[in-house]
PDB file of C-alpha atoms in Angstrom:
ATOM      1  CA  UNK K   1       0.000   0.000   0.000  1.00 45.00           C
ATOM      2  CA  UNK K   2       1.699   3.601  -0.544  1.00 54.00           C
ATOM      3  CA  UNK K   3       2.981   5.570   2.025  1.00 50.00           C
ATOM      4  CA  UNK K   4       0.340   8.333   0.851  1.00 48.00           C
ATOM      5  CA  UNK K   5      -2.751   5.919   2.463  1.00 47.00           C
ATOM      6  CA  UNK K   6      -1.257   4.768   5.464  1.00 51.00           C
ATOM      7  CA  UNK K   7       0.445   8.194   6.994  1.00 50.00           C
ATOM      8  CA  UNK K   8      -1.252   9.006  10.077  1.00 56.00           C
ATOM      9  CA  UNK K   9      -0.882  13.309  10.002  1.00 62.00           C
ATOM     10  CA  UNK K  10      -3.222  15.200   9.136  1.00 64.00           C
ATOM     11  CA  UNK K  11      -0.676  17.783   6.703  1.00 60.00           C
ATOM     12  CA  UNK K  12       0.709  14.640   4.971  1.00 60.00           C
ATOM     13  CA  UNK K  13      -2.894  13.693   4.076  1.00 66.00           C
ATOM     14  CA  UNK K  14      -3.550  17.102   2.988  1.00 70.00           C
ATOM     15  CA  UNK K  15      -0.489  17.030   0.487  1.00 61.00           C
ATOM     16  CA  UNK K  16      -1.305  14.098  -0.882  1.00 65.00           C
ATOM     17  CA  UNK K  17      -4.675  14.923  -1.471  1.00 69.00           C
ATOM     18  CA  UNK K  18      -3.413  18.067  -2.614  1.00 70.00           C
ATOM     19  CA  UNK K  19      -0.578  15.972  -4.895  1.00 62.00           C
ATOM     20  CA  UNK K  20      -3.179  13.402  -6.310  1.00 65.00           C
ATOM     21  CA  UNK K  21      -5.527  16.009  -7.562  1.00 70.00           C
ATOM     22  CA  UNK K  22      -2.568  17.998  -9.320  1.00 66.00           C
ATOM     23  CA  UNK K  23      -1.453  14.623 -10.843  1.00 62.00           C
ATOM     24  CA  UNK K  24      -4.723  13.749 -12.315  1.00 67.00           C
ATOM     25  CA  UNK K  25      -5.119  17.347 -13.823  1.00 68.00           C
ATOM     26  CA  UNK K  26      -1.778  18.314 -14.860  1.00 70.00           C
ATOM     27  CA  UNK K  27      -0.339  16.863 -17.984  1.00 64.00           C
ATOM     28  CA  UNK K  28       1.604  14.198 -17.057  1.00 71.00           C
ATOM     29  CA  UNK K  29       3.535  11.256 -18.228  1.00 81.00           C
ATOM     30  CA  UNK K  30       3.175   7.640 -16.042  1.00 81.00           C
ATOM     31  CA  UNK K  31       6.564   8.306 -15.467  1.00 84.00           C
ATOM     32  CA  UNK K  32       6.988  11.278 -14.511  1.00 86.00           C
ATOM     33  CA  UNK K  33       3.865  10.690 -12.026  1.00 84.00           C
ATOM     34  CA  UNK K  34       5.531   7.865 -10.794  1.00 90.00           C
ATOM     35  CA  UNK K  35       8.627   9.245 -10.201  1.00 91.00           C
ATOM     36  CA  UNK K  36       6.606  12.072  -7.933  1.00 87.00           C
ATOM     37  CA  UNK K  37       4.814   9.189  -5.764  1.00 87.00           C
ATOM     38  CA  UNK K  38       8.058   7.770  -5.364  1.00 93.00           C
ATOM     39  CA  UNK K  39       9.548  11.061  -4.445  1.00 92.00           C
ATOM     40  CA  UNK K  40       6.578  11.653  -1.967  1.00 88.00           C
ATOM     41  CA  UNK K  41       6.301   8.268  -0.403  1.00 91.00           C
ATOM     42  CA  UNK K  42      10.159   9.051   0.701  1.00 94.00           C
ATOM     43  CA  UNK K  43      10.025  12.411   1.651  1.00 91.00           C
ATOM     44  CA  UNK K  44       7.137  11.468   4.191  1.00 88.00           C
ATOM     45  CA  UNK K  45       8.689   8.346   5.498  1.00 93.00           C
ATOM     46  CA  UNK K  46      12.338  10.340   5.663  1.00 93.00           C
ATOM     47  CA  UNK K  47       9.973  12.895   8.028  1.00 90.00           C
ATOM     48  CA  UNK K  48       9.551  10.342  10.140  1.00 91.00           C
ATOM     49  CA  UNK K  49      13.147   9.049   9.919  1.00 93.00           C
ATOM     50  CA  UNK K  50      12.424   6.025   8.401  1.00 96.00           C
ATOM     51  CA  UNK K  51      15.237   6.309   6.270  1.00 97.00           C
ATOM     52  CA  UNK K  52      15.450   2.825   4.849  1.00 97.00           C
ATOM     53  CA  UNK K  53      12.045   3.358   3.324  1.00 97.00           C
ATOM     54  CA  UNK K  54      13.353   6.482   2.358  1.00 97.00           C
ATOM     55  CA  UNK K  55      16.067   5.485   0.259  1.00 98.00           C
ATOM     56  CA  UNK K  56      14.134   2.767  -1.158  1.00 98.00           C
ATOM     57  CA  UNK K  57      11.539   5.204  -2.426  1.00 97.00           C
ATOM     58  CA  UNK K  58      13.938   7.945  -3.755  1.00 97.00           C
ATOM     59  CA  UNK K  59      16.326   5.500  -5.636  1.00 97.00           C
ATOM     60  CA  UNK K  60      12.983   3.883  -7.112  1.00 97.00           C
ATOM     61  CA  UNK K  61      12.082   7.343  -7.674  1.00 96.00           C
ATOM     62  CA  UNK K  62      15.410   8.048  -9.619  1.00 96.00           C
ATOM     63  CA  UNK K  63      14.562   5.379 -12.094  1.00 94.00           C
ATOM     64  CA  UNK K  64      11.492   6.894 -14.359  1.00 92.00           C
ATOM     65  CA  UNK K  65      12.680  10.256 -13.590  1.00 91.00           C
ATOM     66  CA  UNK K  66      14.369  12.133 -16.693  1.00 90.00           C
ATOM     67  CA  UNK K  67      13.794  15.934 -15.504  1.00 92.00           C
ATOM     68  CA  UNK K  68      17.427  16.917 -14.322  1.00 95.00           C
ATOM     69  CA  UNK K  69      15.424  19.553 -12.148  1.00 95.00           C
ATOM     70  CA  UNK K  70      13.307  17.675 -10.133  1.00 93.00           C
ATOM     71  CA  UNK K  71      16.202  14.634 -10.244  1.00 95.00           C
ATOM     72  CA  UNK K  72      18.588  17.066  -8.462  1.00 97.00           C
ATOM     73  CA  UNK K  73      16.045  17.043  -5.334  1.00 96.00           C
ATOM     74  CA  UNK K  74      15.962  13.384  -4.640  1.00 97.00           C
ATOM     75  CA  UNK K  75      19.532  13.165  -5.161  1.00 98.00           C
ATOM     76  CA  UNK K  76      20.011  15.741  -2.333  1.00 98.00           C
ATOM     77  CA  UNK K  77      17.312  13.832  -0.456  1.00 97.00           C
ATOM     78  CA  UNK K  78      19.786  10.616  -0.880  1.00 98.00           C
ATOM     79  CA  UNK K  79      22.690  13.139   0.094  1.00 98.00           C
ATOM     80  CA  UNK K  80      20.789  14.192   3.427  1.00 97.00           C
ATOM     81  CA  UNK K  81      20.078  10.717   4.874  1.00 98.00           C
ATOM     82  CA  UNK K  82      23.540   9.887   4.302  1.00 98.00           C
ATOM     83  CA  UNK K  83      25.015  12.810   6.468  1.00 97.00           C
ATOM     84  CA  UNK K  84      22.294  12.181   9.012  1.00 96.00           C
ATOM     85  CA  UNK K  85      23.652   8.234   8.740  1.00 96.00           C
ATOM     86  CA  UNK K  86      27.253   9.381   9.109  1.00 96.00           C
ATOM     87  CA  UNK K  87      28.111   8.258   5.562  1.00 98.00           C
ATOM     88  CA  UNK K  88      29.461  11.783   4.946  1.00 98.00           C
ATOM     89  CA  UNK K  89      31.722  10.122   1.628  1.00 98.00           C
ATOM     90  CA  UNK K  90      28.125   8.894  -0.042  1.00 98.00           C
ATOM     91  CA  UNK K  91      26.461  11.992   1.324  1.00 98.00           C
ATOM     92  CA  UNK K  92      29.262  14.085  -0.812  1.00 98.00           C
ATOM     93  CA  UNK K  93      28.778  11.669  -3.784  1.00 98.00           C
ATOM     94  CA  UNK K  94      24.855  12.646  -3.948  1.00 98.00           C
ATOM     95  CA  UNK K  95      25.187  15.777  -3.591  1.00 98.00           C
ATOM     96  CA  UNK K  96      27.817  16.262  -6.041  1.00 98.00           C
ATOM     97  CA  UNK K  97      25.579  14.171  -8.433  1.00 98.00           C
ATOM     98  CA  UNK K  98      22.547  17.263  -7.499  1.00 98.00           C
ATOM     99  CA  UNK K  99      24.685  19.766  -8.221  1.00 98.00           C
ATOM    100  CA  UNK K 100      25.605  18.714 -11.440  1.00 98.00           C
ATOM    101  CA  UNK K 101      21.950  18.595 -12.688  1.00 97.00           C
ATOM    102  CA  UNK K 102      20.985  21.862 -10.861  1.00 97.00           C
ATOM    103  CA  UNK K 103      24.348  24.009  -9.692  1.00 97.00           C
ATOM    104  CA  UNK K 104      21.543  26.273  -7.831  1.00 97.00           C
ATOM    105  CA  UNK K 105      21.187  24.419  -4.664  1.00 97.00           C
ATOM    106  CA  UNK K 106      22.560  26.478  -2.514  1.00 98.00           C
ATOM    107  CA  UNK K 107      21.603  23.691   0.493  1.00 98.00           C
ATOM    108  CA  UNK K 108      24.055  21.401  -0.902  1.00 98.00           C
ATOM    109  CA  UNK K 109      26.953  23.457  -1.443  1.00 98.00           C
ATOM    110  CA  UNK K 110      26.144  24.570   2.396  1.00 98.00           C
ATOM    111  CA  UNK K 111      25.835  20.535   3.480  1.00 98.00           C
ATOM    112  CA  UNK K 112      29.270  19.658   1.524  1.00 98.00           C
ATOM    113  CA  UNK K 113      30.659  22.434   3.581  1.00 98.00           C
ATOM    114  CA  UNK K 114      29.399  21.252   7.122  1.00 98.00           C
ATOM    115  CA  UNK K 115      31.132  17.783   6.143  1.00 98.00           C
ATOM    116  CA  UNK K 116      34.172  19.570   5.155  1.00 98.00           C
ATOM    117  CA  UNK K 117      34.116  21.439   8.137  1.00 98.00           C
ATOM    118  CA  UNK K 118      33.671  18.061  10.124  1.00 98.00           C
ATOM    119  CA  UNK K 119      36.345  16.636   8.712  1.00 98.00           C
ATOM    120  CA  UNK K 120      38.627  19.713   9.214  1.00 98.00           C
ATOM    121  CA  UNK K 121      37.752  19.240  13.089  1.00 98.00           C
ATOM    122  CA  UNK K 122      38.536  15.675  13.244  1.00 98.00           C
ATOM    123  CA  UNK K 123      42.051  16.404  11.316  1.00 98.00           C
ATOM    124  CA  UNK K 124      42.645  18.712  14.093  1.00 97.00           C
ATOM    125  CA  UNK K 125      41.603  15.762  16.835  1.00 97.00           C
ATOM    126  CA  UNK K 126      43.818  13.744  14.680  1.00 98.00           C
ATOM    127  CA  UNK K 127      47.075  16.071  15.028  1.00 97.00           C
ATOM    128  CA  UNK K 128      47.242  16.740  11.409  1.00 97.00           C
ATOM    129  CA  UNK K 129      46.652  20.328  10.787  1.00 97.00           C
ATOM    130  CA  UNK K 130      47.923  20.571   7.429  1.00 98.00           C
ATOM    131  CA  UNK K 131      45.000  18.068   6.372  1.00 98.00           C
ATOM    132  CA  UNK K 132      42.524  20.153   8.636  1.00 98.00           C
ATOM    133  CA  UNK K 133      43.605  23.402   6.760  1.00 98.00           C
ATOM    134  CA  UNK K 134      42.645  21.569   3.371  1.00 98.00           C
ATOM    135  CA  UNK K 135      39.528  20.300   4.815  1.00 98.00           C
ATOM    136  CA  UNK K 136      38.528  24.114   6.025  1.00 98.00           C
ATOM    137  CA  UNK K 137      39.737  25.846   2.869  1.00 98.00           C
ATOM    138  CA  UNK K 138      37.194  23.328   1.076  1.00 98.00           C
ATOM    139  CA  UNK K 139      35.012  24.383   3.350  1.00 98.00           C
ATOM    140  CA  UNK K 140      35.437  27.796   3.188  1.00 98.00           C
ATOM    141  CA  UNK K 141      34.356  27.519  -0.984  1.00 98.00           C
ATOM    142  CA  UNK K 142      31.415  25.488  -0.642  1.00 98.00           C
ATOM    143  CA  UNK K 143      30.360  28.070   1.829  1.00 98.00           C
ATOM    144  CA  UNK K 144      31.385  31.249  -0.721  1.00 98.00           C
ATOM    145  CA  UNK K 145      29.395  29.558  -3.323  1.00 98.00           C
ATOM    146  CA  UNK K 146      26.182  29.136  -0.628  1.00 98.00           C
ATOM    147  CA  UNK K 147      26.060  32.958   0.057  1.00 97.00           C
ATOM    148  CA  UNK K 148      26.717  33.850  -3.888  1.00 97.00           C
ATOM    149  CA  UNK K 149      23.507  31.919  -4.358  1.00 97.00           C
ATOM    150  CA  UNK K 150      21.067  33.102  -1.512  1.00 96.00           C
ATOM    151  CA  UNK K 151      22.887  36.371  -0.057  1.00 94.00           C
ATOM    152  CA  UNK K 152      22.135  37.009   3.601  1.00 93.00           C
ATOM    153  CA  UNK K 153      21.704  33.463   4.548  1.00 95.00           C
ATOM    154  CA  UNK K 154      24.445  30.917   6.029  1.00 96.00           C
ATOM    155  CA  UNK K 155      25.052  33.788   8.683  1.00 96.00           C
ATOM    156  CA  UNK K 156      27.119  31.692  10.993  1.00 96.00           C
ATOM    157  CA  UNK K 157      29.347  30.382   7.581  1.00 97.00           C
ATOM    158  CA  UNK K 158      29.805  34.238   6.534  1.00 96.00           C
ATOM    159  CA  UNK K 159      31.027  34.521  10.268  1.00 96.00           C
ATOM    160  CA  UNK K 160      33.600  31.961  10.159  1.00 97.00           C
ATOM    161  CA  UNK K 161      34.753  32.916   6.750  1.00 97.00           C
ATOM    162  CA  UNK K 162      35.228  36.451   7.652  1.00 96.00           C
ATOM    163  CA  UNK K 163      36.992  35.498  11.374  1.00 96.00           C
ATOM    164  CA  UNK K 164      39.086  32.312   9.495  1.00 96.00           C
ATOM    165  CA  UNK K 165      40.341  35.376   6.584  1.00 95.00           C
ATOM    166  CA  UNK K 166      38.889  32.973   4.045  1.00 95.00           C
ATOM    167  CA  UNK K 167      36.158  35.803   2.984  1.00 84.00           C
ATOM    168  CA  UNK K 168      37.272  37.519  -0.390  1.00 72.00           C
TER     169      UNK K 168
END
């Protein structure tokens, strides 16, 4: 049975209410409409961190999916249950892969830099501060390119770029 039927809360009924109706009236290949139940089965069960389901529903939703748009999002929906699994390497890989269909995610340039960052911190646990510099100077330019997209956010980034002298 999808997701959509079984979910308990009352706003993920309403969107998929909401979602069915636009899918029946919209132009629309089978595809393409699978694709988005796909897409919205995982976004609701990665809401309530079922991410196995998750997964399962965004890499089926990957498959009929052609629109390098709307592709971009559930490969940075992959990306984000890998960082919130710890798999920070497959978490880069996915959201490399988004930003190659859509370079204006500013989210996943700002995610790549919080691993970055992460793994500039351990380097410095580690005692190896010339790998820790290379890990926060990659940082440092996933950040840039997060504020050139959406100025005035990423506060607390533009703060450590400016203090760290890695703000041009």
């Amino acid at each position: 049975m999808p997701r959509s039927r079984i979910n308990g809360n009352f706003i993920d009924k309403t969107f998929s209410i909401v979602a069915n109706i636009l899918l029946r009236i919209i132009p629309t290949t089978s595809g393409e409409k699978k694709a988005f139940t796909y897409y919205r089965d995982g976004m609701s069960a990665q809401s309530e961190g079922n991410y196995a389901e998750a997964l399962h529903n965004y890499y089926e939703a990957t498959r009929p999916e052609i629109d390098p748009y709307d592709r971009s999002y559930i490969l940075y929906n992959i990306g984000l249950i890998h960082t919130s699994n710890g798999e920070h390497t497959k978490a880069l890989e996915y959201y490399f892969r988004a930003l190659e269909r859509n370079p204006f995610l500013p989210q996943a340039f700002n995610n790549m830099a919080v691993i970055c960052h992460y793994r500039g911190e351990q380097a410095i646990l580690q005692g190896d501060s010339e790998i820790a510099e290379a890990w926060f100077d990659q940082a440092a330019e996933y950040w840039k390119q997060a504020i050139a997209l959406t100025p005035g956010n990423y506060i607390e980034a533009h703060n450590w770029l400016k203090i760290t002298k890695r703000f041009e």
